[in-house]
Short mmCIF file of C-alpha atoms in Angstrom, two decimals:
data_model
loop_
_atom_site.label_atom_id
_atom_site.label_comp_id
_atom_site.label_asym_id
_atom_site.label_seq_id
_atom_site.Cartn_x
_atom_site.Cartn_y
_atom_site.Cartn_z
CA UNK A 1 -7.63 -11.17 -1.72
CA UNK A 2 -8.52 -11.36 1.68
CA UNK A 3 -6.00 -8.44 2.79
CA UNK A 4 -6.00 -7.31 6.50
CA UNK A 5 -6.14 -3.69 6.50
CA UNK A 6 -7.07 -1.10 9.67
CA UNK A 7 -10.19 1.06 9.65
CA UNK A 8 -8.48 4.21 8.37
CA UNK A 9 -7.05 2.37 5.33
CA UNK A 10 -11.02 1.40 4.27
CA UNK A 11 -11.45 5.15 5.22
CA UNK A 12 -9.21 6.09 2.66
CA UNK A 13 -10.21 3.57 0.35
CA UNK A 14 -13.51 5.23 0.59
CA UNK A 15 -12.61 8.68 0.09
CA UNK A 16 -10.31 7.56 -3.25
CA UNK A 17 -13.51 5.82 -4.49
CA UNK A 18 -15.92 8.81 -3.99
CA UNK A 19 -13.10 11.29 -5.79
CA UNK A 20 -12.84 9.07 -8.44
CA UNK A 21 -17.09 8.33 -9.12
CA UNK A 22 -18.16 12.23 -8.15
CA UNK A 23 -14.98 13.71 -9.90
CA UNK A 24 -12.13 11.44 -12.15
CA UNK A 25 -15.16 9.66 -13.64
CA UNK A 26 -16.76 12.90 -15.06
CA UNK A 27 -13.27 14.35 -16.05
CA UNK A 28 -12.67 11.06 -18.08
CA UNK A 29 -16.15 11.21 -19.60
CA UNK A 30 -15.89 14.86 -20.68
CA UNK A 31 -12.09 14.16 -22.49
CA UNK A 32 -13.44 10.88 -24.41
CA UNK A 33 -16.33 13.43 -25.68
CA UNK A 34 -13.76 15.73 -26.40
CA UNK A 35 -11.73 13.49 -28.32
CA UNK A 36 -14.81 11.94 -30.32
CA UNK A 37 -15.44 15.20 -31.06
CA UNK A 38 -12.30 15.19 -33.07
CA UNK A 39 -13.13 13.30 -36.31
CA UNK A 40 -11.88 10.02 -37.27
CA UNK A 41 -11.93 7.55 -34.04
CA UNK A 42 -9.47 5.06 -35.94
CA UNK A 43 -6.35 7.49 -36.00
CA UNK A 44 -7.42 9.51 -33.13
CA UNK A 45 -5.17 8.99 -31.01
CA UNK A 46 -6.28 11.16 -27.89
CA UNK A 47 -9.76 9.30 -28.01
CA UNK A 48 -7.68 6.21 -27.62
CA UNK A 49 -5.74 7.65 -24.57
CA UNK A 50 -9.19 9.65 -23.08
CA UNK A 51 -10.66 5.56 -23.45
CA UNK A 52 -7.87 3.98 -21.13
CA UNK A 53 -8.34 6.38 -18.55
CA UNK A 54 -11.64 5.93 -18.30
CA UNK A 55 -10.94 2.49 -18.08
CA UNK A 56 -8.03 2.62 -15.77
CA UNK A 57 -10.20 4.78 -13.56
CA UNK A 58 -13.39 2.05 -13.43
CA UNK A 59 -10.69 -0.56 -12.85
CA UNK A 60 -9.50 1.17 -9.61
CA UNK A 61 -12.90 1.59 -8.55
CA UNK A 62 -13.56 -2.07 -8.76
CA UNK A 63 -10.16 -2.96 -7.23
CA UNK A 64 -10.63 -0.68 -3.87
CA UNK A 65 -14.52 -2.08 -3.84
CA UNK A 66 -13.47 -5.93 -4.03
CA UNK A 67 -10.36 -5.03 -1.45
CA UNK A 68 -13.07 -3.42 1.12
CA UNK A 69 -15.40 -6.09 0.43
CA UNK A 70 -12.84 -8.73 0.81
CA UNK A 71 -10.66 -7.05 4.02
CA UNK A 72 -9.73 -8.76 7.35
CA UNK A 73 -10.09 -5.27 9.71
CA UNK A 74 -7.42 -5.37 11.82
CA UNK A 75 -6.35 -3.04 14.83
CA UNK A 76 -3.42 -1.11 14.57
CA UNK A 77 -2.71 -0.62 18.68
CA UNK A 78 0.11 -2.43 20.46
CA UNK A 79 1.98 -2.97 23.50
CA UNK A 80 4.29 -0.02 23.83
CA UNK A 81 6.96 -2.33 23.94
CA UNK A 82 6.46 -4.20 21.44
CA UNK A 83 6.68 -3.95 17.19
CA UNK A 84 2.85 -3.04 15.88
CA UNK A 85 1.56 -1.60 13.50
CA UNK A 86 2.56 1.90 11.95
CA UNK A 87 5.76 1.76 14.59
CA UNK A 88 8.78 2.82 13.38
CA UNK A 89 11.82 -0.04 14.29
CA UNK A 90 15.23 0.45 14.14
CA UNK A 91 16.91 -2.46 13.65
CA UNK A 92 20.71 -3.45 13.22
CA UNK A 93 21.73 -6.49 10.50
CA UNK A 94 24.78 -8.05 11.47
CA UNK A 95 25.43 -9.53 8.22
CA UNK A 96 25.78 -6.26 6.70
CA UNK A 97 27.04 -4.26 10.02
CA UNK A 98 24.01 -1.74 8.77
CA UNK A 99 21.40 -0.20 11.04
CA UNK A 100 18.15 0.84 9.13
CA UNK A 101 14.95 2.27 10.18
CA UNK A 102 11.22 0.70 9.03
CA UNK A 103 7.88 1.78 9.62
CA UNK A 104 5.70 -1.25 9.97
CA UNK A 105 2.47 -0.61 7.63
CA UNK A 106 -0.34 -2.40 5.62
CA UNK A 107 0.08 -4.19 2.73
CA UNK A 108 -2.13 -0.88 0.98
CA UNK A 109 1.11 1.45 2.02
CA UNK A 110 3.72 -0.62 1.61
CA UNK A 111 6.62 1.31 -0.02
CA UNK A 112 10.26 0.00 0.30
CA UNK A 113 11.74 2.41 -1.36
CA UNK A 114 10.40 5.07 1.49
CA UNK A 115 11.08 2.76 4.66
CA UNK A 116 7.06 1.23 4.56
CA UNK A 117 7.40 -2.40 5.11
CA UNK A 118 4.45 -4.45 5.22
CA UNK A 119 3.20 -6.84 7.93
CA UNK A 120 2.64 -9.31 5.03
CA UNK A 121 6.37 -9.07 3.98
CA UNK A 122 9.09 -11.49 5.42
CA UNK A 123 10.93 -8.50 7.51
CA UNK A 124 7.44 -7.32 8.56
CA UNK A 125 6.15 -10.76 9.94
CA UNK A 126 9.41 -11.53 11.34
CA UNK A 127 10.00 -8.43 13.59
CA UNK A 128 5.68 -7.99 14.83
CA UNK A 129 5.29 -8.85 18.49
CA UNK A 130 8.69 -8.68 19.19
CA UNK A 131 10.87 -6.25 21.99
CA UNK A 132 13.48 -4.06 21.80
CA UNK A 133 16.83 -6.30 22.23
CA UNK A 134 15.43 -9.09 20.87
CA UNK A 135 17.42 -10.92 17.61
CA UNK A 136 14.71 -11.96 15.00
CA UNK A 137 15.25 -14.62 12.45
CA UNK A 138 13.48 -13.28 8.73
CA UNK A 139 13.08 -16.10 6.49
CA UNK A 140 13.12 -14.71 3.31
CA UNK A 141 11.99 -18.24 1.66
CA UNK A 142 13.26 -22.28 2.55
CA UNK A 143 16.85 -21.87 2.00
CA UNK A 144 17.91 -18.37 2.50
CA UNK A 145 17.38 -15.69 5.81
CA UNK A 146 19.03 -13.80 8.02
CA UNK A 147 19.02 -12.40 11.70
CA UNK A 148 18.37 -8.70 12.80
CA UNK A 149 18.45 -7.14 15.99
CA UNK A 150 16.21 -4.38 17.33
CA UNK A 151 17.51 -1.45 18.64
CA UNK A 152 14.34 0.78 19.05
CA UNK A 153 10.71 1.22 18.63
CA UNK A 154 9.08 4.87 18.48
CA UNK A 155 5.67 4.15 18.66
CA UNK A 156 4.24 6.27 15.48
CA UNK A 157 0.96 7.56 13.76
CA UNK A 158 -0.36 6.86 10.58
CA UNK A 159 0.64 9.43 8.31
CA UNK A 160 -0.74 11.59 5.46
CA UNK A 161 2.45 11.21 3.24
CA UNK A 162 1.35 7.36 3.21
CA UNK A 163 -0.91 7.20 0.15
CA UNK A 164 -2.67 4.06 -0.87
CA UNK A 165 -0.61 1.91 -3.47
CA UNK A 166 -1.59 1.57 -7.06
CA UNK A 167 -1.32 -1.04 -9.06
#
């Protein structure tokens, strides 16, 4: 996996594991009992569901514990002038005459859909490192990209509305 994430995200990692051992894990345990409780276990239907979120809960636990184990740490300080991590960029894209505005995160917070773009993703590589002013070439794979300038950088803090990403 070998993902490069910053101290805080293994922080967080840490804290979803520990919720989900010390407190999802005996929820889930207490419902399948529940359900067993119920009778027949071939047309019970809510021991079936109580089983896959157990499971679905153990599988997250071993998915954050093989991403810590397997992380690159990474620092998430920059020049001021420059794109880093957890800045927010303006940027303006000729191609479309559009100006939109992207907070560079982890690959863990990544969200499109909000404005998270990922230092692993082809905008997020592309505009790292580089000034205000500056036109950036993002090469979305061999035979298609495009250019987009930057207009600003507001250098920003991790926030707490940026939850891990599930699977």
């Amino acid at each position: 996996m070998y993902d490069k994430l910053t101290q805080s995200d293994i922080d967080k990692m840490m804290e979803e594991i520990e919720h989900r051992k010390l407190v999802v894990r005996k929820e889930c345990l207490e419902a399948v009992k529940e359900a067993r409780a119920h009778g027949d276990l071939s047309e019970n239907f809510e021991y079936k569901a109580a089983k896959q979120d157990k499971n679905r809960n153990e599988s997250r636990i071993r998915y954050l514990e093989r991403m810590i184990k397997t992380a690159k740490i990474i620092s998430d300080k920059s020049s001021s002038d420059e794109v880093g991590l957890n800045d927010t960029v303006e940027v303006y894209i000729p191609e479309d005459d559009e100006t939109e505005r992207y907070k560079i995160v982890t690959t863990v917070r990544g969200n499109s859909l909000k404005g998270l773009i990922s230092i692993d993703s082809p905008l997020g590589k592309a505009l790292l490192g580089h000034k205000v002013g500056e036109t950036v070439y993002v090469k979305v794979d061999e035979r298609f990209g495009y250019e987009v300038e930057i207009r600003s950088i507001d250098t920003t803090t991790e926030g707490e509305e940026e939850t891990l990403r599930s699977f």
